[in-house]
Tab-separated table of N, CA and C in Angstrom:
chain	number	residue	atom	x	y	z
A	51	UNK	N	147.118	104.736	94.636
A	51	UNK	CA	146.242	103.897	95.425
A	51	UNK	C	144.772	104.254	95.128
A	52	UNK	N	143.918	105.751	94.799
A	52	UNK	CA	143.207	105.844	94.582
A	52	UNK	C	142.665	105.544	93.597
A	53	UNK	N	143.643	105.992	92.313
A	53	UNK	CA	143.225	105.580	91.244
A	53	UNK	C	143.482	103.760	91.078
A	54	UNK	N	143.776	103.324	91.374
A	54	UNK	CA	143.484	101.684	91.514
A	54	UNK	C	142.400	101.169	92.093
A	55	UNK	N	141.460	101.733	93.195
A	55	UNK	CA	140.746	101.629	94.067
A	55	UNK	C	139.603	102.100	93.102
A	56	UNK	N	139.202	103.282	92.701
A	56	UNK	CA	138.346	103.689	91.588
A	56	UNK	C	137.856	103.095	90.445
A	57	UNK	N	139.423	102.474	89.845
A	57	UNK	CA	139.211	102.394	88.500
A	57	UNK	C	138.612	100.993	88.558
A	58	UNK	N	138.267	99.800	89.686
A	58	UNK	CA	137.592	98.587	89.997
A	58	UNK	C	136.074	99.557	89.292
A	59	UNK	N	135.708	100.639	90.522
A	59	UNK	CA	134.506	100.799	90.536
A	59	UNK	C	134.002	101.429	88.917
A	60	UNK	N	134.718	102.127	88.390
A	60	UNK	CA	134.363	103.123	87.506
A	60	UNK	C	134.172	101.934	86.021
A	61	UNK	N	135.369	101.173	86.225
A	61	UNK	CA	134.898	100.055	84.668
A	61	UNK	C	133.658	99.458	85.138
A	62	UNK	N	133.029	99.027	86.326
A	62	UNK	CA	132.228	98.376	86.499
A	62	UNK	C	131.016	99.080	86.110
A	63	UNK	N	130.845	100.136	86.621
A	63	UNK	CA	129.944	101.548	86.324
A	63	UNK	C	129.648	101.507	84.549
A	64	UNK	N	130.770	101.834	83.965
A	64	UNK	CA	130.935	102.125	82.364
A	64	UNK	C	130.394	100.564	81.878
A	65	UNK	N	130.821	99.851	82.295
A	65	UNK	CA	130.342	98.421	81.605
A	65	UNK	C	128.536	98.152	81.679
A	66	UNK	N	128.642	98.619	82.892
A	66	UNK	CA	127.029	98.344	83.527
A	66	UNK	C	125.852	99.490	82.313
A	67	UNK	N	126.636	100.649	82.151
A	67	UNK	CA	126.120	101.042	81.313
A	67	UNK	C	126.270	101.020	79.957
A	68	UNK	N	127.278	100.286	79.097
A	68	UNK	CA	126.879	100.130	78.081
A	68	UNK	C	125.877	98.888	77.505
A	69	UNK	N	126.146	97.897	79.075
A	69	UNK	CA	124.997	97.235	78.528
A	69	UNK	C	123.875	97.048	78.769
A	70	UNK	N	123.297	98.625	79.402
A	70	UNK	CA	122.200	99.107	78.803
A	70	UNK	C	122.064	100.221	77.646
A	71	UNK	N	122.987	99.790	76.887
A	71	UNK	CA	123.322	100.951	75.792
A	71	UNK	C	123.614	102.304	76.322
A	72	UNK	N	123.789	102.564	77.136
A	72	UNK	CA	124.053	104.266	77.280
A	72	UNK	C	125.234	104.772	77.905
A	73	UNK	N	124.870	106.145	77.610
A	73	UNK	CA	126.580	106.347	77.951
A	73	UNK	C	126.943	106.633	79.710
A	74	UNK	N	127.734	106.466	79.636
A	74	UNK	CA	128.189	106.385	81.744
A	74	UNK	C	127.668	107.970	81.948
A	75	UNK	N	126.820	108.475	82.668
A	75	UNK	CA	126.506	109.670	83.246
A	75	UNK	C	127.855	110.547	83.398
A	76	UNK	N	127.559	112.096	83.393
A	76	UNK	CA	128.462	112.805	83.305
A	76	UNK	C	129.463	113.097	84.620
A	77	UNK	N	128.718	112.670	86.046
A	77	UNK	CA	129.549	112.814	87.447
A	77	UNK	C	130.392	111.483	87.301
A	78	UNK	N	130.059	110.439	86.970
A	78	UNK	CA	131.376	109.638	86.800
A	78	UNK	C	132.038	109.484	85.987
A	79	UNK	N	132.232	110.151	84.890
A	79	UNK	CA	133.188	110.777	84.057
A	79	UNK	C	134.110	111.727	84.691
A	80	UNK	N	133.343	112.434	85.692
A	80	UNK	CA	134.539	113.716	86.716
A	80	UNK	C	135.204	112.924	87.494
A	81	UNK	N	133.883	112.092	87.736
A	81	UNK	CA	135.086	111.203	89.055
A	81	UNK	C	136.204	110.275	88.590
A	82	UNK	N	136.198	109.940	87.789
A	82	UNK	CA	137.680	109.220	86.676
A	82	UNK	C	138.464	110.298	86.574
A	83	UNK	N	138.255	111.208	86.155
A	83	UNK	CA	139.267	112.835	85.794
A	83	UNK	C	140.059	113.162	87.393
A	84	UNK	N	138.801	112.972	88.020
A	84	UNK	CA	139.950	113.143	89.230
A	84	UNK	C	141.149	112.082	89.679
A	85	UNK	N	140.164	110.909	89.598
A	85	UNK	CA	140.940	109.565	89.725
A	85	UNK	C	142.026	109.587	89.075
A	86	UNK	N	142.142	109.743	88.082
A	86	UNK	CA	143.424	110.156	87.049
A	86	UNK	C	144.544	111.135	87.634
A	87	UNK	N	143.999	112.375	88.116
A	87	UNK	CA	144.313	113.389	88.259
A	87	UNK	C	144.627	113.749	89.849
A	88	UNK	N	144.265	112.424	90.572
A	88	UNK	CA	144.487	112.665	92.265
A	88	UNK	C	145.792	112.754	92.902
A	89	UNK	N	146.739	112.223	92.102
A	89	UNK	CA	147.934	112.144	92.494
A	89	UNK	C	148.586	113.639	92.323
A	90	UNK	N	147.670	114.276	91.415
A	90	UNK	CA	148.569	115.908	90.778
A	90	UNK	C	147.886	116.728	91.869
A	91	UNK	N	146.737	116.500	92.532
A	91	UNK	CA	146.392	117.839	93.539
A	91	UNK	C	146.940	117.826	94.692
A	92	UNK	N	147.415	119.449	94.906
A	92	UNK	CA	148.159	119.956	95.728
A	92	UNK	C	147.879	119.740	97.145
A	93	UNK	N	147.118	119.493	97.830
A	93	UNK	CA	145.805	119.007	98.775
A	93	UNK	C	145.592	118.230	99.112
A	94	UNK	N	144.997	117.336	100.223
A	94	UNK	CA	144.883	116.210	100.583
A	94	UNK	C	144.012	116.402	101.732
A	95	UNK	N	143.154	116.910	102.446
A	95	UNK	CA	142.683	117.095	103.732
A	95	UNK	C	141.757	115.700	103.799
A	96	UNK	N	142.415	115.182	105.212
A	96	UNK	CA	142.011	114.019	105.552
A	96	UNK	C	141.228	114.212	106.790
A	97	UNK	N	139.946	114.058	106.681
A	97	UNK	CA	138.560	114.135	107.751
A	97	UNK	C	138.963	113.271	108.851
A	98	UNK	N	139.517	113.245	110.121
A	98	UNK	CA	139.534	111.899	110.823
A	98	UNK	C	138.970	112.129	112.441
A	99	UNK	N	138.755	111.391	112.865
A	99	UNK	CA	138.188	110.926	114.321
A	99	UNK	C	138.957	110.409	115.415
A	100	UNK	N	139.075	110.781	115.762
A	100	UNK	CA	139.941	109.693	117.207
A	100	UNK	C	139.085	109.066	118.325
A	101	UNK	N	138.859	107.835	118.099
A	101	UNK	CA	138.365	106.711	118.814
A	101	UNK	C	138.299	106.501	120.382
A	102	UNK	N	139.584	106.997	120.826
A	102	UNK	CA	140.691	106.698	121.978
A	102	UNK	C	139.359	106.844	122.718
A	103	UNK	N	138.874	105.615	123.592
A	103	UNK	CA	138.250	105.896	124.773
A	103	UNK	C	136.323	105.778	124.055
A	104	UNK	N	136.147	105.634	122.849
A	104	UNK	CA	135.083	105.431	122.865
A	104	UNK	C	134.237	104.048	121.496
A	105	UNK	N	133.290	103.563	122.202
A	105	UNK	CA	132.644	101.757	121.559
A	105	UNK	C	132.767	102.864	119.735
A	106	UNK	N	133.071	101.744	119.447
A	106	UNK	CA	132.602	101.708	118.077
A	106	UNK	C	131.763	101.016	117.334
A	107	UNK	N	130.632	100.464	118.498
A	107	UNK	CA	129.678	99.834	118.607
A	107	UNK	C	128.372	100.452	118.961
A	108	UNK	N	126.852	100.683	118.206
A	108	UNK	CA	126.434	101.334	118.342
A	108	UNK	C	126.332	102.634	117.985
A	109	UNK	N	125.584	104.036	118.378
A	109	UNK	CA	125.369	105.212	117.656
A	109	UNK	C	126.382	105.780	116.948
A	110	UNK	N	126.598	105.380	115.580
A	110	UNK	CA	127.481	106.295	114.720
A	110	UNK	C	127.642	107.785	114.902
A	111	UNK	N	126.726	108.388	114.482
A	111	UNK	CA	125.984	109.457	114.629
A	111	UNK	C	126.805	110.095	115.700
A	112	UNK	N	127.042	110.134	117.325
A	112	UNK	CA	127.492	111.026	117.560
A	112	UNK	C	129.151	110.886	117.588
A	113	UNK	N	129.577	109.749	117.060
A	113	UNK	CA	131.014	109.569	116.682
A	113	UNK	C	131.574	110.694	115.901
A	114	UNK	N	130.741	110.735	114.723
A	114	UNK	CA	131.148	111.426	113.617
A	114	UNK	C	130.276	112.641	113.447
A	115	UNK	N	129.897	112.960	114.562
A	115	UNK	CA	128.397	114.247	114.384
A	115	UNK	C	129.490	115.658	114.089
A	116	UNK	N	130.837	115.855	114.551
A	116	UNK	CA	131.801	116.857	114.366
A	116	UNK	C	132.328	116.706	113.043
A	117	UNK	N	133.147	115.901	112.826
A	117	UNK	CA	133.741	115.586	111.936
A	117	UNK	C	133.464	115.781	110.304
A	118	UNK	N	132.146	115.340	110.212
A	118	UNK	CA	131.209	115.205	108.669
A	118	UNK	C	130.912	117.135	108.952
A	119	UNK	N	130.100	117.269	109.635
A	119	UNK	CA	130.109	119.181	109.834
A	119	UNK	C	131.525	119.601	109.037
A	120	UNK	N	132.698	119.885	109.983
A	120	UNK	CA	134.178	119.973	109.910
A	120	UNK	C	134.369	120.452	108.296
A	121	UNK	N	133.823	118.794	107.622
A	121	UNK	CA	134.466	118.769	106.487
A	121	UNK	C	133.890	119.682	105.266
A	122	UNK	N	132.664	119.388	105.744
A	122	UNK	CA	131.603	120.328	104.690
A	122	UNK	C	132.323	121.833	104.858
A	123	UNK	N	131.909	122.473	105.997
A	123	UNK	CA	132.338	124.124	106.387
A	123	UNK	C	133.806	124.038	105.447
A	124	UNK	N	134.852	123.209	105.797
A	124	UNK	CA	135.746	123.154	105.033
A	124	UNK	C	135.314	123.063	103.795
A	125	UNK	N	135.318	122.533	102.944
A	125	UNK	CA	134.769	122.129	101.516
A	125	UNK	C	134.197	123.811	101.294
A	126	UNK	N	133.090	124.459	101.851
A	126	UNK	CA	132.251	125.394	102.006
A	126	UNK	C	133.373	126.400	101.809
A	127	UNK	N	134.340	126.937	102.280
A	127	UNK	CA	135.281	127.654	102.950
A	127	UNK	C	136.467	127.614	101.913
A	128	UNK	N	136.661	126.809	101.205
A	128	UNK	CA	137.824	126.599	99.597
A	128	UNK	C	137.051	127.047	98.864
A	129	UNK	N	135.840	126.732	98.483
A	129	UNK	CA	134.973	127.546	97.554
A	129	UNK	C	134.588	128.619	97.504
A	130	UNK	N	134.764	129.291	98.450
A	130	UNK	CA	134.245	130.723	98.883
A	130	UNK	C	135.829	131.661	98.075
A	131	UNK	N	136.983	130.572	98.428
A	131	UNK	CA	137.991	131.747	97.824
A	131	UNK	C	138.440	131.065	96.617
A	132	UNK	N	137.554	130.470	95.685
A	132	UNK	CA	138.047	130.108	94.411
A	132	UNK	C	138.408	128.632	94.297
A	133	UNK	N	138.384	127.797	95.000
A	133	UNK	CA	139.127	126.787	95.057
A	133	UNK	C	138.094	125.711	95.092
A	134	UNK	N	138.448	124.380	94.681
A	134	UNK	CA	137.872	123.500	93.969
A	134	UNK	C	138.166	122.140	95.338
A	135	UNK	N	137.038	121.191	95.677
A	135	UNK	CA	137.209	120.230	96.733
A	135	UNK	C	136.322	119.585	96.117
A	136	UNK	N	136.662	117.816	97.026
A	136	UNK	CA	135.445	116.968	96.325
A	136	UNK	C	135.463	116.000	97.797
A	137	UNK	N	134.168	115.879	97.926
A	137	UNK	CA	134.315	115.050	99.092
A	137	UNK	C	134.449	113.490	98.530
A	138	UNK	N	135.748	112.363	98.959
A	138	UNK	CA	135.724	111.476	98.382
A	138	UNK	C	135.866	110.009	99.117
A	139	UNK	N	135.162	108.999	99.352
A	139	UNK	CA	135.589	107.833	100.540
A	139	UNK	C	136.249	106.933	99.452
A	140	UNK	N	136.141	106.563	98.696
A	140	UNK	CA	137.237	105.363	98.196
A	140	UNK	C	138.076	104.796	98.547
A	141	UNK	N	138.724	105.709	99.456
A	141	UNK	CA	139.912	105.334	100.136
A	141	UNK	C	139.371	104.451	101.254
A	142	UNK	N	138.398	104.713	101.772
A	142	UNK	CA	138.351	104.142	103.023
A	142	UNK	C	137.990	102.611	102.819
A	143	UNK	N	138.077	101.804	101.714
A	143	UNK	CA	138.268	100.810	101.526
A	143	UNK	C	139.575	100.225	101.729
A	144	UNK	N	140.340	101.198	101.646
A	144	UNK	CA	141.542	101.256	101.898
A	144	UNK	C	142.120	101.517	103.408
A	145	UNK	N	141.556	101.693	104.333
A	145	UNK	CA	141.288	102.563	104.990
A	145	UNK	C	143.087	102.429	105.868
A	146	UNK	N	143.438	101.164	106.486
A	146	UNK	CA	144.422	100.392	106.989
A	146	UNK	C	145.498	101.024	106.184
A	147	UNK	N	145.564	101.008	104.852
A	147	UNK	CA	146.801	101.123	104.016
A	147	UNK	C	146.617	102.840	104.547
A	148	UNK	N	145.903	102.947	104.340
A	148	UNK	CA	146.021	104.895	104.549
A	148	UNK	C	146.614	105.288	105.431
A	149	UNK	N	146.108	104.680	106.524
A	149	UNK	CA	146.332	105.239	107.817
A	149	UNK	C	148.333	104.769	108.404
A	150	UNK	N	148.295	103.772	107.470
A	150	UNK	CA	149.885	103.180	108.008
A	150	UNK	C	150.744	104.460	106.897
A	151	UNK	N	150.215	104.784	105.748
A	151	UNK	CA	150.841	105.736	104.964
A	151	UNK	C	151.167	107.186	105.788
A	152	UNK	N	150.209	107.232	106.217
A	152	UNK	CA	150.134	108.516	107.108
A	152	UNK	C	150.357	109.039	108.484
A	153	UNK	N	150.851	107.331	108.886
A	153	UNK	CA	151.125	107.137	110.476
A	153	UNK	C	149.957	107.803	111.238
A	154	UNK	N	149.088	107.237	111.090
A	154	UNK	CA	147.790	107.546	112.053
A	154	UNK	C	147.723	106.897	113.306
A	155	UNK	N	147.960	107.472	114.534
A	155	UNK	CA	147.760	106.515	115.553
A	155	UNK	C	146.688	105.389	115.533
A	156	UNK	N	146.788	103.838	116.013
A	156	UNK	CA	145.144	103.007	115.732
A	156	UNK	C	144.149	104.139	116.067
A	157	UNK	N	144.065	104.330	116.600
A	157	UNK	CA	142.951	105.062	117.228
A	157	UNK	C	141.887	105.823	116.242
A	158	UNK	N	142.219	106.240	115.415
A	158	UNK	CA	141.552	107.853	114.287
A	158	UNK	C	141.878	107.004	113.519
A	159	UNK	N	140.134	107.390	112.885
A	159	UNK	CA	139.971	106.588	111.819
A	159	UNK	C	139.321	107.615	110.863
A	160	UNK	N	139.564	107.459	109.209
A	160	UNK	CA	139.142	108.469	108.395
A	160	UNK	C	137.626	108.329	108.154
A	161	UNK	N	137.487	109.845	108.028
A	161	UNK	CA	135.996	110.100	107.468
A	161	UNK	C	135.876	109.888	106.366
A	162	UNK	N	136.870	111.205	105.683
A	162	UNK	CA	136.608	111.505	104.499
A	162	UNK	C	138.128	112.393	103.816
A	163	UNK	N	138.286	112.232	102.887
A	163	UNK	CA	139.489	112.980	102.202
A	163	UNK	C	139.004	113.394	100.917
A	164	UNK	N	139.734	114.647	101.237
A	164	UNK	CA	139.290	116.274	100.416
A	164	UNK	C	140.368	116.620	99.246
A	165	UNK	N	140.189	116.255	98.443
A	165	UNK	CA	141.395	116.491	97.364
A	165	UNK	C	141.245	118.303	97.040
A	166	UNK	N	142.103	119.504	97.042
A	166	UNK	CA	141.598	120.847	97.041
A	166	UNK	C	142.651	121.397	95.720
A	167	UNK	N	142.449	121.731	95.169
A	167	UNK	CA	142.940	122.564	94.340
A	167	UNK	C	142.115	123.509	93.335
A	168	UNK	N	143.007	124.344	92.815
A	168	UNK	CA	142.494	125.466	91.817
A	168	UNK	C	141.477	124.596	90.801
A	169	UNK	N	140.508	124.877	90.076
A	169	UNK	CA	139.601	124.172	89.436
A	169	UNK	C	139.772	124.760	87.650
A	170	UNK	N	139.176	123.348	87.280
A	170	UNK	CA	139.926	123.804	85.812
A	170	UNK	C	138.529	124.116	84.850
A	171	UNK	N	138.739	124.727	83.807
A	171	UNK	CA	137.290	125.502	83.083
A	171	UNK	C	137.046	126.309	83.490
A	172	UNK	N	135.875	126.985	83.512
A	172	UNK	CA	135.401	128.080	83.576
A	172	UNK	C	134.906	128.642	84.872
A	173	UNK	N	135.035	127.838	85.604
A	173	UNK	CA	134.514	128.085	87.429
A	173	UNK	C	133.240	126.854	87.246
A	174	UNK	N	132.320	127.489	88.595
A	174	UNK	CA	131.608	126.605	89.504
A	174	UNK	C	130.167	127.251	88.474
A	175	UNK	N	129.261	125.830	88.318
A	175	UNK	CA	128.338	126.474	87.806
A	175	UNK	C	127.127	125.256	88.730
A	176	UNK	N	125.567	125.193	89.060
A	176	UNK	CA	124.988	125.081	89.787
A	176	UNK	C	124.886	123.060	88.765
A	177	UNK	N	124.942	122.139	89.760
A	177	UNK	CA	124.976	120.296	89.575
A	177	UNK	C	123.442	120.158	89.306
A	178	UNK	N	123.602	119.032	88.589
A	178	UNK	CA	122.329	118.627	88.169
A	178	UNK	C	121.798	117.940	89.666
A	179	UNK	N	120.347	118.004	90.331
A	179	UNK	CA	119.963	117.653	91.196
A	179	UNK	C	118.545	116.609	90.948
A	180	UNK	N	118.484	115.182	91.606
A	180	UNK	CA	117.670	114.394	91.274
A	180	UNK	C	116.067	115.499	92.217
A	181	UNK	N	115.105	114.851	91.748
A	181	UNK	CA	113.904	115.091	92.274
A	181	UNK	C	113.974	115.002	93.171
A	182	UNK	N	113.879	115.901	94.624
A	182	UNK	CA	113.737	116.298	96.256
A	182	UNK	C	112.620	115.035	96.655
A	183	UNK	N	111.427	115.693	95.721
A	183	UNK	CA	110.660	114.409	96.538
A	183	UNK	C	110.405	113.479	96.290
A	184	UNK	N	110.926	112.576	95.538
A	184	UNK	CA	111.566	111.401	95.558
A	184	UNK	C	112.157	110.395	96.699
A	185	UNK	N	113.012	111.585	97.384
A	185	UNK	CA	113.759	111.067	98.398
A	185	UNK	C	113.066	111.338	99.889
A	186	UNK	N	111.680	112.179	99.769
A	186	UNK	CA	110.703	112.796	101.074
A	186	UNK	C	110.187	111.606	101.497
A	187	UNK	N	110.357	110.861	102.346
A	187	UNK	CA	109.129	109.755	103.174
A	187	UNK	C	108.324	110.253	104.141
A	188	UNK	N	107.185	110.419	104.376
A	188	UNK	CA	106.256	110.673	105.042
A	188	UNK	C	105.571	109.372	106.109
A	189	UNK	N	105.962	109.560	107.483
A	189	UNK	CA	105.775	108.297	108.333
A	189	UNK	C	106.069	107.230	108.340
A	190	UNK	N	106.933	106.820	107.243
A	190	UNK	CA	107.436	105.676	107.304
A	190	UNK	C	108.327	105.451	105.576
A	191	UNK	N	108.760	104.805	105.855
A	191	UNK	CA	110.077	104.619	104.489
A	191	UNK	C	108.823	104.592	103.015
């Protein structure tokens, strides 16, 4: 399911860039490897919320103010003992099919799902990061 769900986005990605001549950037090249490779990890941690009793209308934010934390510390917490996570939503396009796969009460709805396993190469080495202030707005957007 994931890799069907991906592979829409990822040809679109690869196409978009060859016709600007270049080659598809190197994080969505990983993210196909996983896509490929999602069905083989041992892991699955699924981020979810339970609704029961509150609007889903209005402030996101403190819906999911636990949950997104949760997942990171997690994520944070596999890496600390060797182990490899990717935070991934794709699915949640999916979100209905997931949740009937997994018998989720209506209620809890996914954040985010954590694919975890042992990591392949040489370990963890520091991601390329765009320009900080780039993304700084000062008083207004």
């Amino acid at each position: 399911m994931w890799n069907a769900r991906y592979g829409e986005f990822l040809e679109a990605a690869r196409s978009e860039a060859a016709r600007r001549g270049e080659k598809a950037p190197s994080d969505l090249e990983s993210a196909a490897h996983l896509a490929a490779n999602m069905g083989r990890m041992p892991v699955h941690v699924v981020a979810c919320v339970d609704t029961a009793g509150r609007s889903m209308d209005g402030n996101q934010a403190s819906l999911w103010g636990s949950v997104l934390p949760a997942a990171w510390s997690y994520m944070l917490a596999v890496r600390s003992l060797g182990l490899a996570s990717a935070w991934t939503t794709v699915l949640l396009d999916a979100e209905q099919e997931v949740a009937e796969l997994l018998e989720l009460p209506e209620s809890v709805r996914i954040g985010a799902v954590l694919p975890t396993a042992h990591p392949l190469g040489e370990g963890f080495r520091p991601a390329r990061r765009d320009n900080w202030a780039a993304h700084i707005h000062d008083e207004r957007w």
